[in-house]
CSV table of C-alpha atoms and ligand atoms in Angstrom, one decimal:
chain,number,residue,atom,x,y,z
S,1,MET,CA,115.2,274.7,178.9
S,2,VAL,CA,113.9,271.2,179.8
S,3,PRO,CA,116.4,268.4,179.4
S,4,ALA,CA,115.3,265.7,177.1
S,5,LEU,CA,114.1,262.5,178.6
S,6,ARG,CA,115.7,259.2,177.8
S,7,TYR,CA,113.3,257.4,175.5
S,8,ILE,CA,113.3,255.3,172.4
S,9,ARG,CA,110.8,256.3,169.8
S,10,GLY,CA,109.0,253.6,167.8
S,11,ALA,CA,107.1,250.4,168.3
S,12,CYS,CA,108.3,248.3,171.2
S,13,GLY,CA,109.7,244.9,170.4
S,14,PRO,CA,112.6,243.0,169.0
S,15,ALA,CA,113.1,245.6,166.3
S,16,LEU,CA,114.6,248.0,168.8
S,17,GLY,CA,118.2,247.1,168.0
S,18,GLY,CA,119.8,249.9,170.0
S,19,PHE,CA,118.6,248.8,173.3
S,20,PRO,CA,121.4,247.2,175.3
S,21,GLY,CA,119.2,244.8,177.2
S,22,GLY,CA,117.8,243.0,174.2
S,23,PHE,CA,114.5,241.4,173.9
S,24,SER,CA,113.2,237.9,174.2
S,25,SER,CA,111.2,236.6,171.3
S,26,ALA,CA,108.0,237.6,173.2
S,27,GLY,CA,109.0,241.2,172.9
S,28,ARG,CA,109.8,241.5,176.6
S,29,PRO,CA,113.2,242.6,177.9
S,30,ALA,CA,115.5,239.7,178.6
S,31,PRO,CA,115.2,238.7,182.2
S,32,GLY,CA,117.1,241.0,184.5
S,33,ARG,CA,117.5,243.7,181.7
S,34,SER,CA,115.9,247.1,181.8
S,35,TRP,CA,112.7,248.0,180.0
S,36,PRO,CA,113.2,250.6,177.3
S,37,LEU,CA,111.4,253.9,177.3
S,38,CYS,CA,109.3,253.6,174.2
S,39,GLN,CA,106.2,254.8,172.5
S,40,GLY,CA,103.5,252.4,171.6
S,41,GLY,CA,102.9,253.9,168.2
S,42,ARG,CA,100.7,256.9,168.9
S,43,PRO,CA,102.0,260.4,167.7
S,44,ALA,CA,102.0,261.9,171.2
S,45,SER,CA,104.6,264.2,172.8
S,46,THR,CA,106.9,262.4,175.2
S,47,ARG,CA,106.6,265.2,177.7
S,48,SER,CA,102.9,265.7,178.0
S,49,PHE,CA,100.3,263.1,179.0
S,50,ASP,CA,96.7,263.1,179.8
S,51,VAL,CA,97.3,260.8,182.7
S,52,VAL,CA,100.6,259.9,184.5
S,53,VAL,CA,100.9,256.8,186.7
S,54,ILE,CA,103.8,257.1,189.2
S,55,GLY,CA,105.2,253.7,190.1
S,56,GLY,CA,106.0,250.7,187.9
S,57,GLY,CA,105.1,247.9,190.2
S,58,ILE,CA,102.3,245.5,189.6
S,59,VAL,CA,99.6,247.9,190.9
S,60,GLY,CA,100.8,250.8,188.8
S,61,LEU,CA,101.3,248.7,185.6
S,62,ALA,CA,97.9,247.0,186.0
S,63,SER,CA,96.2,250.4,186.5
S,64,ALA,CA,98.0,252.0,183.5
S,65,ARG,CA,96.9,249.0,181.4
S,66,ALA,CA,93.3,249.2,182.6
S,67,LEU,CA,93.2,252.9,181.9
S,68,ILE,CA,94.6,252.7,178.4
S,69,LEU,CA,92.4,249.7,177.5
S,70,ARG,CA,89.3,251.7,178.7
S,71,HIS,CA,90.4,255.1,177.2
S,72,PRO,CA,92.4,254.3,174.1
S,73,ALA,CA,92.4,257.9,173.0
S,74,LEU,CA,94.2,259.2,176.1
S,75,SER,CA,98.0,259.5,176.2
S,76,ILE,CA,99.2,257.8,179.4
S,77,GLY,CA,102.7,257.5,180.9
S,78,VAL,CA,104.2,255.4,183.6
S,79,LEU,CA,107.1,256.9,185.6
S,80,GLU,CA,109.4,254.5,187.5
S,81,LYS,CA,112.4,255.5,189.5
S,82,GLU,CA,114.4,252.3,188.9
S,83,LYS,CA,116.0,251.3,185.6
S,84,ASP,CA,113.9,248.1,185.7
S,85,LEU,CA,110.2,247.7,186.3
S,86,ALA,CA,108.6,245.7,189.2
S,87,ILE,CA,111.7,245.1,191.3
S,88,HIS,CA,110.5,246.1,194.7
S,89,GLN,CA,107.5,244.5,196.4
S,90,THR,CA,106.4,243.0,193.1
S,91,GLY,CA,109.7,241.3,192.6
S,92,HIS,CA,110.2,240.3,196.3
S,93,ASN,CA,107.2,238.3,197.4
S,94,SER,CA,106.1,234.8,198.0
S,95,GLY,CA,104.4,234.5,194.5
S,96,VAL,CA,101.2,233.0,196.0
S,97,ILE,CA,97.9,233.4,194.2
S,98,HIS,CA,95.8,233.7,197.3
S,99,SER,CA,92.3,232.2,197.2
S,100,GLY,CA,90.9,234.8,199.7
S,101,ILE,CA,89.9,232.5,202.5
S,102,TYR,CA,91.9,234.4,205.1
S,103,TYR,CA,90.2,237.7,204.8
S,104,LYS,CA,87.2,239.1,206.6
S,105,PRO,CA,84.0,238.0,204.7
S,106,GLU,CA,82.6,240.9,202.7
S,107,SER,CA,85.8,243.1,203.2
S,108,LEU,CA,87.2,244.8,200.1
S,109,LYS,CA,90.3,242.8,200.6
S,110,ALA,CA,88.4,239.5,200.4
S,111,LYS,CA,86.3,240.6,197.4
S,112,LEU,CA,89.2,241.9,195.4
S,113,CYS,CA,91.3,238.8,196.2
S,114,VAL,CA,88.6,236.4,195.0
S,115,GLN,CA,88.0,238.4,191.9
S,116,GLY,CA,91.7,239.1,191.4
S,117,ALA,CA,92.7,235.4,191.7
S,118,ALA,CA,90.2,234.4,189.0
S,119,LEU,CA,91.4,237.2,186.7
S,120,ILE,CA,95.1,236.3,187.3
S,121,TYR,CA,94.5,232.6,186.4
S,122,GLU,CA,92.6,233.7,183.3
S,123,TYR,CA,95.3,236.2,182.3
S,124,CYS,CA,98.1,233.7,182.7
S,125,LYS,CA,96.3,231.2,180.6
S,126,GLN,CA,95.7,233.8,177.9
S,127,LYS,CA,99.3,235.0,177.8
S,128,GLY,CA,101.0,231.6,178.3
S,129,ILE,CA,102.5,232.7,181.6
S,130,SER,CA,103.4,229.6,183.7
S,131,TYR,CA,101.6,229.1,187.0
S,132,LYS,CA,100.8,226.2,189.2
S,133,GLN,CA,97.6,225.6,191.1
S,134,CYS,CA,99.2,223.6,193.8
S,135,GLY,CA,96.7,224.1,196.6
S,136,LYS,CA,97.1,224.8,200.3
S,137,GLY,CA,96.5,223.0,203.5
S,138,LEU,CA,95.4,225.5,206.2
S,139,MET,CA,95.7,223.2,209.2
S,140,ALA,CA,93.0,220.8,208.3
S,141,ILE,CA,91.5,222.8,205.5
S,142,ASP,CA,92.5,221.8,202.0
S,143,CYS,CA,92.3,224.8,199.6
S,144,PRO,CA,93.0,223.6,196.1
S,145,TYR,CA,92.4,227.0,194.5
S,146,THR,CA,95.6,228.5,195.8
S,147,GLY,CA,98.4,228.8,193.2
S,148,ILE,CA,101.8,230.2,192.5
S,149,VAL,CA,103.2,232.5,189.8
S,150,ASP,CA,106.1,234.8,189.2
S,151,TYR,CA,104.4,238.2,189.7
S,152,ARG,CA,107.3,240.1,188.2
S,153,GLN,CA,106.7,238.2,184.9
S,154,VAL,CA,102.9,239.1,185.2
S,155,ALA,CA,103.8,242.8,185.8
S,156,LEU,CA,106.1,242.9,182.8
S,157,SER,CA,103.3,241.4,180.7
S,158,PHE,CA,101.0,244.1,181.9
S,159,ALA,CA,103.7,246.7,180.8
S,160,GLU,CA,103.8,245.0,177.4
S,161,ASP,CA,100.0,245.2,177.0
S,162,PHE,CA,100.1,248.8,178.1
S,163,GLN,CA,102.9,249.8,175.6
S,164,GLU,CA,101.2,247.8,172.8
S,165,ALA,CA,98.0,249.8,173.4
S,166,GLY,CA,100.0,253.1,173.0
S,167,GLY,CA,101.3,253.8,176.5
S,168,PHE,CA,104.7,255.1,177.5
S,169,VAL,CA,107.0,253.7,180.2
S,170,LEU,CA,109.7,256.0,181.5
S,171,THR,CA,112.2,254.3,183.7
S,172,ASN,CA,115.0,256.0,185.7
S,173,PHE,CA,112.5,258.7,186.5
S,174,GLU,CA,112.5,259.3,190.2
S,175,VAL,CA,109.7,261.8,191.0
S,176,LYS,CA,110.9,264.5,193.3
S,177,ASP,CA,108.3,267.3,192.7
S,178,ILE,CA,104.7,267.6,191.7
S,179,GLU,CA,103.5,271.1,191.2
S,180,LEU,CA,101.4,273.4,189.1
S,181,ALA,CA,102.8,274.5,185.7
S,182,LYS,CA,103.9,278.1,185.8
S,183,GLU,CA,102.7,279.9,182.7
S,184,SER,CA,105.5,281.2,180.5
S,185,PRO,CA,105.5,282.6,177.0
S,186,SER,CA,107.2,279.4,175.8
S,187,ARG,CA,104.7,277.0,177.1
S,188,SER,CA,101.5,278.8,178.0
S,189,LYS,CA,99.4,276.7,175.7
S,190,ASP,CA,100.7,273.4,177.1
S,191,GLY,CA,100.5,274.9,180.6
S,192,MET,CA,96.8,275.3,180.1
S,193,LYS,CA,96.2,271.8,178.8
S,194,TYR,CA,98.7,270.1,181.1
S,195,PRO,CA,98.6,272.0,184.3
S,196,ILE,CA,100.6,269.6,186.4
S,197,VAL,CA,104.4,269.4,186.2
S,198,ILE,CA,106.2,266.3,187.5
S,199,ARG,CA,109.9,266.7,188.0
S,200,ASN,CA,112.5,264.1,188.7
S,201,THR,CA,115.8,264.1,190.6
S,202,LYS,CA,117.7,265.1,187.5
S,203,GLY,CA,115.6,268.1,186.8
S,204,GLU,CA,113.7,266.5,183.9
S,205,GLU,CA,110.0,267.0,183.7
S,206,VAL,CA,106.8,265.8,182.3
S,207,GLN,CA,103.4,267.6,182.2
S,208,CYS,CA,100.0,266.1,182.5
S,209,GLN,CA,96.4,266.6,183.4
S,210,TYR,CA,95.9,263.9,186.0
S,211,VAL,CA,98.1,261.8,188.2
S,212,VAL,CA,97.6,258.3,189.8
S,213,THR,CA,100.3,257.3,192.3
S,214,CYS,CA,101.1,253.7,193.1
S,215,ALA,CA,104.4,254.2,194.8
S,216,GLY,CA,104.4,251.3,197.2
S,217,LEU,CA,107.0,251.9,199.9
S,218,TYR,CA,107.0,255.6,199.1
S,219,SER,CA,103.3,256.2,198.8
S,220,ASP,CA,103.2,258.6,201.8
S,221,ARG,CA,106.2,260.7,200.6
S,222,ILE,CA,104.7,261.0,197.1
S,223,SER,CA,101.4,262.1,198.6
S,224,GLU,CA,103.2,264.7,200.8
S,225,LEU,CA,105.2,266.1,198.0
S,226,SER,CA,102.0,266.7,196.0
S,227,GLY,CA,100.6,268.7,198.9
S,228,CYS,CA,98.3,265.9,200.0
S,229,ASP,CA,98.0,264.2,203.3
S,230,PRO,CA,101.2,262.6,204.6
S,231,ASP,CA,99.1,260.2,206.6
S,232,PRO,CA,98.9,257.2,206.7
S,233,GLN,CA,102.6,256.8,207.0
S,234,ILE,CA,104.3,253.8,205.5
S,235,VAL,CA,106.2,251.5,207.9
S,236,PRO,CA,108.5,249.1,206.2
S,237,PHE,CA,108.3,245.5,207.5
S,238,ARG,CA,111.0,243.2,206.2
S,239,GLY,CA,110.1,239.6,205.5
S,240,ASP,CA,113.1,237.2,205.5
S,241,TYR,CA,112.8,233.8,203.7
S,242,LEU,CA,114.7,230.6,204.3
S,243,ILE,CA,115.2,228.1,201.6
S,244,LEU,CA,114.8,224.4,201.9
S,245,LYS,CA,117.8,222.5,200.6
S,246,PRO,CA,117.0,220.8,197.2
S,247,GLU,CA,117.4,217.3,198.7
S,248,LYS,CA,114.6,218.0,201.1
S,249,CYS,CA,112.1,219.7,198.8
S,250,TYR,CA,110.2,216.4,198.4
S,251,LEU,CA,108.8,217.1,201.9
S,252,VAL,CA,106.6,219.9,200.6
S,253,LYS,CA,103.9,219.2,198.0
S,254,GLY,CA,101.9,222.4,198.2
S,255,ASN,CA,101.6,225.7,200.1
S,256,ILE,CA,101.3,225.0,203.9
S,257,TYR,CA,100.0,227.9,206.0
S,258,PRO,CA,99.4,228.3,209.7
S,259,VAL,CA,96.1,229.8,210.9
S,260,PRO,CA,96.9,233.5,210.7
S,261,ASP,CA,96.9,235.7,213.7
S,262,SER,CA,93.9,238.0,213.1
S,263,ARG,CA,95.5,240.9,214.9
S,264,PHE,CA,98.1,241.3,212.1
S,265,PRO,CA,97.9,241.6,208.3
S,266,PHE,CA,100.9,239.1,208.0
S,267,LEU,CA,100.1,235.5,207.2
S,268,GLY,CA,102.7,233.8,209.4
S,269,VAL,CA,105.7,231.8,208.3
S,270,HIS,CA,104.6,229.4,205.6
S,271,PHE,CA,106.0,226.9,203.1
S,272,THR,CA,105.8,228.1,199.6
S,273,PRO,CA,106.8,226.2,196.5
S,274,ARG,CA,108.3,228.4,193.8
S,275,MET,CA,107.9,228.3,190.1
S,276,ASP,CA,111.6,227.1,189.7
S,277,GLY,CA,111.0,224.1,192.0
S,278,SER,CA,112.6,225.5,195.1
S,279,ILE,CA,110.8,225.8,198.4
S,280,TRP,CA,110.8,229.0,200.4
S,281,LEU,CA,110.0,229.1,204.1
S,282,GLY,CA,108.7,232.4,205.5
S,283,PRO,CA,108.5,235.4,205.5
S,284,ASN,CA,108.7,236.7,209.0
S,285,ALA,CA,107.8,240.3,209.7
S,286,VAL,CA,110.4,242.5,211.4
S,287,LEU,CA,110.7,246.3,211.3
S,288,ALA,CA,113.1,247.3,208.5
S,289,PHE,CA,115.5,250.1,209.2
S,290,LYS,CA,115.3,251.3,205.6
S,291,ARG,CA,112.6,251.3,202.9
S,292,GLU,CA,113.7,249.0,200.2
S,293,GLY,CA,116.4,247.7,202.7
S,294,TYR,CA,116.6,244.0,201.9
S,295,ARG,CA,119.5,243.2,204.2
S,296,PRO,CA,119.2,243.1,208.0
S,297,PHE,CA,121.7,245.9,208.5
S,298,ASP,CA,120.5,248.3,205.8
S,299,PHE,CA,119.8,251.5,207.5
S,300,SER,CA,118.4,255.0,206.6
S,301,ALA,CA,118.4,257.7,209.3
S,302,ARG,CA,115.5,259.5,207.5
S,303,ASP,CA,113.4,256.4,207.3
S,304,ILE,CA,113.9,255.5,210.9
S,305,MET,CA,113.2,259.1,212.1
S,306,ASP,CA,110.1,259.3,210.0
S,307,VAL,CA,108.6,256.1,211.4
S,308,ILE,CA,109.4,257.1,215.0
S,309,ILE,CA,108.2,260.7,214.8
S,310,LYS,CA,105.5,260.7,212.2
S,311,SER,CA,103.8,257.3,212.5
S,312,GLY,CA,102.1,255.5,215.3
S,313,LEU,CA,105.0,253.0,215.5
S,314,ILE,CA,105.7,253.6,219.2
S,315,LYS,CA,102.0,252.8,220.1
S,316,LEU,CA,102.1,249.8,217.9
S,317,VAL,CA,105.3,248.5,219.6
S,318,PHE,CA,103.8,249.0,223.1
S,319,GLN,CA,100.6,247.3,222.1
S,320,ASN,CA,102.4,244.3,220.5
S,321,PHE,CA,105.7,244.1,222.3
S,322,SER,CA,105.9,240.4,222.7
S,323,TYR,CA,104.9,239.7,219.1
S,324,GLY,CA,107.7,242.1,217.9
S,325,VAL,CA,110.3,240.6,220.2
S,326,ASN,CA,109.4,237.1,219.1
S,327,GLU,CA,109.7,237.9,215.4
S,328,MET,CA,113.1,239.6,216.0
S,329,TYR,CA,114.2,236.5,218.0
S,330,LYS,CA,113.1,234.2,215.2
S,331,ALA,CA,114.9,236.4,212.6
S,332,CYS,CA,118.2,236.0,214.6
S,333,PHE,CA,118.0,232.4,215.5
S,334,LEU,CA,117.2,229.8,212.8
S,335,SER,CA,116.5,227.2,215.4
S,336,ALA,CA,113.5,229.2,216.7
S,337,THR,CA,112.0,229.4,213.2
S,338,VAL,CA,112.7,225.7,212.6
S,339,LYS,CA,110.9,224.8,215.9
S,340,HIS,CA,107.9,226.6,214.5
S,341,LEU,CA,108.2,224.9,211.1
S,342,GLN,CA,108.4,221.5,212.7
S,343,LYS,CA,104.8,221.9,213.8
S,344,PHE,CA,103.9,221.3,210.2
S,345,ILE,CA,106.7,219.1,209.0
S,346,PRO,CA,108.4,217.4,212.0
S,347,GLU,CA,111.3,216.0,209.8
S,348,ILE,CA,112.8,219.4,209.1
S,349,THR,CA,116.0,220.3,210.9
S,350,VAL,CA,118.3,223.4,211.0
S,351,SER,CA,120.7,221.6,208.7
S,352,ASP,CA,118.0,221.3,206.0
S,353,ILE,CA,117.7,225.1,205.5
S,354,LEU,CA,119.7,228.1,204.2
S,355,ARG,CA,119.1,231.8,204.6
S,356,GLY,CA,117.4,233.2,201.5
S,357,PRO,CA,116.3,236.5,200.1
S,358,ALA,CA,114.0,239.1,201.7
S,359,GLY,CA,111.2,241.4,200.7
S,360,VAL,CA,110.0,244.6,202.3
S,361,ARG,CA,106.3,245.2,202.8
S,362,ALA,CA,104.8,248.7,202.5
S,363,GLN,CA,102.5,248.7,205.5
S,364,ALA,CA,100.4,251.8,206.2
S,365,LEU,CA,100.1,252.7,209.9
S,366,ASP,CA,97.8,255.3,211.4
S,367,ARG,CA,98.8,257.7,214.1
S,368,ASP,CA,97.1,255.5,216.8
S,369,GLY,CA,99.3,252.6,215.9
S,370,ASN,CA,96.7,250.7,213.9
S,371,LEU,CA,98.0,248.7,211.0
S,372,ILE,CA,95.7,249.5,208.1
S,373,GLU,CA,94.5,246.4,206.5
S,374,ASP,CA,92.5,247.5,203.5
S,375,PHE,CA,93.4,249.3,200.3
S,376,VAL,CA,93.3,253.1,200.7
S,377,PHE,CA,92.7,255.6,198.0
S,378,ASP,CA,93.2,259.3,198.7
S,379,GLY,CA,93.1,262.6,196.8
S,380,GLY,CA,93.4,266.1,198.0
S,381,VAL,CA,91.9,269.5,197.6
S,382,GLY,CA,93.0,272.5,195.5
S,383,ASP,CA,94.4,272.6,192.0
S,384,ILE,CA,96.8,269.7,192.4
S,385,GLY,CA,94.9,267.6,194.9
S,386,ASN,CA,91.8,267.6,192.7
S,387,ARG,CA,93.8,266.0,189.9
S,388,ILE,CA,95.5,263.3,191.9
S,389,LEU,CA,94.5,259.9,193.0
S,390,HIS,CA,96.9,258.3,195.5
S,391,VAL,CA,96.9,254.5,196.1
S,392,ARG,CA,98.1,254.8,199.7
S,393,ASN,CA,98.0,251.2,200.9
S,394,ALA,CA,98.2,248.1,198.7
S,395,PRO,CA,99.5,245.3,201.0
S,396,SER,CA,99.3,241.6,200.4
S,397,PRO,CA,97.4,240.1,198.6
S,398,ALA,CA,97.6,243.1,196.2
S,399,ALA,CA,99.6,241.1,193.7
S,400,THR,CA,96.9,238.5,193.5
S,401,SER,CA,94.3,241.3,193.4
S,402,SER,CA,96.1,243.5,191.0
S,403,LEU,CA,93.7,243.1,188.1
S,404,ALA,CA,90.7,243.6,190.3
S,405,ILE,CA,92.3,246.6,192.0
S,406,SER,CA,93.1,248.1,188.6
S,407,GLY,CA,89.5,247.9,187.6
S,408,MET,CA,88.5,249.8,190.7
S,409,ILE,CA,91.2,252.4,190.1
S,410,ALA,CA,90.1,252.9,186.6
S,411,ASP,CA,86.5,253.4,187.8
S,412,GLU,CA,87.7,255.9,190.5
S,413,VAL,CA,89.8,257.8,187.9
S,414,GLN,CA,86.9,258.0,185.5
S,415,GLN,CA,84.5,259.2,188.2
S,416,ARG,CA,86.9,261.7,189.9
S,417,PHE,CA,88.4,263.2,186.7
S,418,LYS,CA,85.2,262.9,184.6
S,419,LEU,CA,87.2,261.2,181.8
E,501,FAD,C1,107.6,239.6,201.6
E,501,FAD,C2,106.4,239.8,200.8
E,501,FAD,C3,105.6,238.7,200.4
E,501,FAD,C4,104.4,238.9,199.7
E,501,FAD,N1,103.7,237.8,199.3
E,501,FAD,C5,102.6,238.0,198.5
E,501,FAD,C6,101.9,236.9,197.9
E,501,FAD,O1,102.3,235.8,198.0
E,501,FAD,N2,100.8,237.1,197.2
E,501,FAD,C7,100.3,238.4,196.9
E,501,FAD,O2,99.3,238.6,196.3
E,501,FAD,N3,101.0,239.5,197.5
E,501,FAD,C8,102.1,239.3,198.2
E,501,FAD,N4,102.8,240.4,198.7
E,501,FAD,C9,102.2,241.7,198.4
E,501,FAD,C10,102.5,242.2,197.0
E,501,FAD,O3,103.9,241.9,196.6
E,501,FAD,C11,102.3,243.7,197.0
E,501,FAD,O4,101.1,244.0,197.6
E,501,FAD,C12,102.4,244.3,195.6
E,501,FAD,O5,103.5,243.9,194.9
E,501,FAD,C13,102.3,245.8,195.7
E,501,FAD,O6,102.6,246.3,194.4
E,501,FAD,P1,102.8,247.9,194.2
E,501,FAD,O7,102.9,248.1,192.7
E,501,FAD,O8,101.8,248.6,195.0
E,501,FAD,O9,104.2,248.1,194.9
E,501,FAD,P2,105.7,247.9,194.3
E,501,FAD,O10,105.9,246.7,193.6
E,501,FAD,O11,106.6,248.2,195.5
E,501,FAD,O12,105.9,249.1,193.3
E,501,FAD,C14,106.0,250.5,193.6
E,501,FAD,C15,106.9,251.1,192.6
E,501,FAD,O13,106.9,252.5,192.8
E,501,FAD,C16,108.2,253.0,192.5
E,501,FAD,N5,108.4,254.3,193.1
E,501,FAD,C17,108.4,254.6,194.4
E,501,FAD,N6,108.7,255.9,194.6
E,501,FAD,C18,108.9,256.4,193.3
E,501,FAD,C19,109.2,257.7,192.8
E,501,FAD,N7,109.5,258.8,193.7
E,501,FAD,N8,109.3,258.0,191.5
E,501,FAD,C20,109.0,256.9,190.6
E,501,FAD,N9,108.7,255.7,191.0
E,501,FAD,C21,108.7,255.4,192.4
E,501,FAD,C22,109.1,251.9,193.1
E,501,FAD,O14,110.4,251.9,192.5
E,501,FAD,C23,108.3,250.6,192.7
E,501,FAD,O15,108.7,250.1,191.5
E,501,FAD,C24,104.0,240.2,199.4
E,501,FAD,C25,104.8,241.3,199.7
E,501,FAD,C26,106.0,241.1,200.4
E,501,FAD,C27,106.9,242.3,200.7
């Protein structure tokens, strides 16, 4: 007997009185409250979907939205392990709408960033989501197209569009197994139509025809448990932010970025105005001892063993030893970071800043110790592999590029699965 999933049947929105989080008048959950599991109005079974998207971050939600807008007749579900959507990378970033000037001309990253930034601006205008186009000075280059936004708000808006179009969002659903349905007298018919079974840590399951995974920091593990390639491995890099004291915020008028070090996908410590008026400085890039470990001493033996044994981390460390030590040093000693920041604003002193929050980047690393810069799609072979598309690497600026990436994922799904 399959345990029932937690969901609320009926149209999403303020009418769902039983939901403890409550809704804002826009129909979104109140800030900080969980998104309910709900049906967008189509009479579909809650346990069987044509397509399941694993991961309720900005990439998964944008992709689910793109798929349902393109294929309104399909039943599509999003599975998210947390009780709230978009709380990992999507909820822990600088909030910058990148213009794309950093990235190698003609690279996928550059193209998707330029397209994505235009789409994000247009989307925010359409939906009334606040953003600021505050510009950037990149040494002597002024780049007025750069902006800022709250990406979690954007992601929740994607979720709302998706649900309004008939999609389901199932939170508190941590995927643990992906396997072929075993035919049994009780469900042989469904087993034929929905040959993939996805089970969570509580033993609950959903069935589907096709799967798209957008699991961020867990993209390698999700791939492995579906029988697909464990490589590239994800190495978590924490980025700590400092916060400028309110009385000093007048010093920063827009985003200020150093010229990036082209050997790394990280942009260097920068000054970022936030939508709430505060100014964040950072992030640095230090190895995190735990995926989703937002504090310096968060530690997971499994995560550490995996990066040491399975990834090319040791080679990366040997090749970039001094960069790594320098980042660790700056993470420990504020004065070292401040010295760096003074190159841009000489008036800043240690007493002007406070330690702030952190984010953890999901960075794919190959066995030779190369940080993978571009987005990576992957599938597999066999009955399950042929029905899965894995998004293996969606590093910065994937939030900026999310709408462009989602279009590419929808094309890929359509082509691979002949939808
Ligand atoms: C410090 C930092 C600063 C950044 N700054 C910027 C910026 O200024 N501009 C920009 O464009 N980009 C920026 N980025 C990058 C951007 O935030 C990410 O590229 C983007 O958010 C990736 O989205 P995602 O959906 O792939 O991942 P996530 O937001 O991490 O979502 C993945 C989701 O999958 C879920 N999941 C994982 N495993 C399972 C499972 N087993 N079952 C169910 N669900 C699962 C997770 O809970 C999570 O919600 C930054 C990132 C960081 C960390």
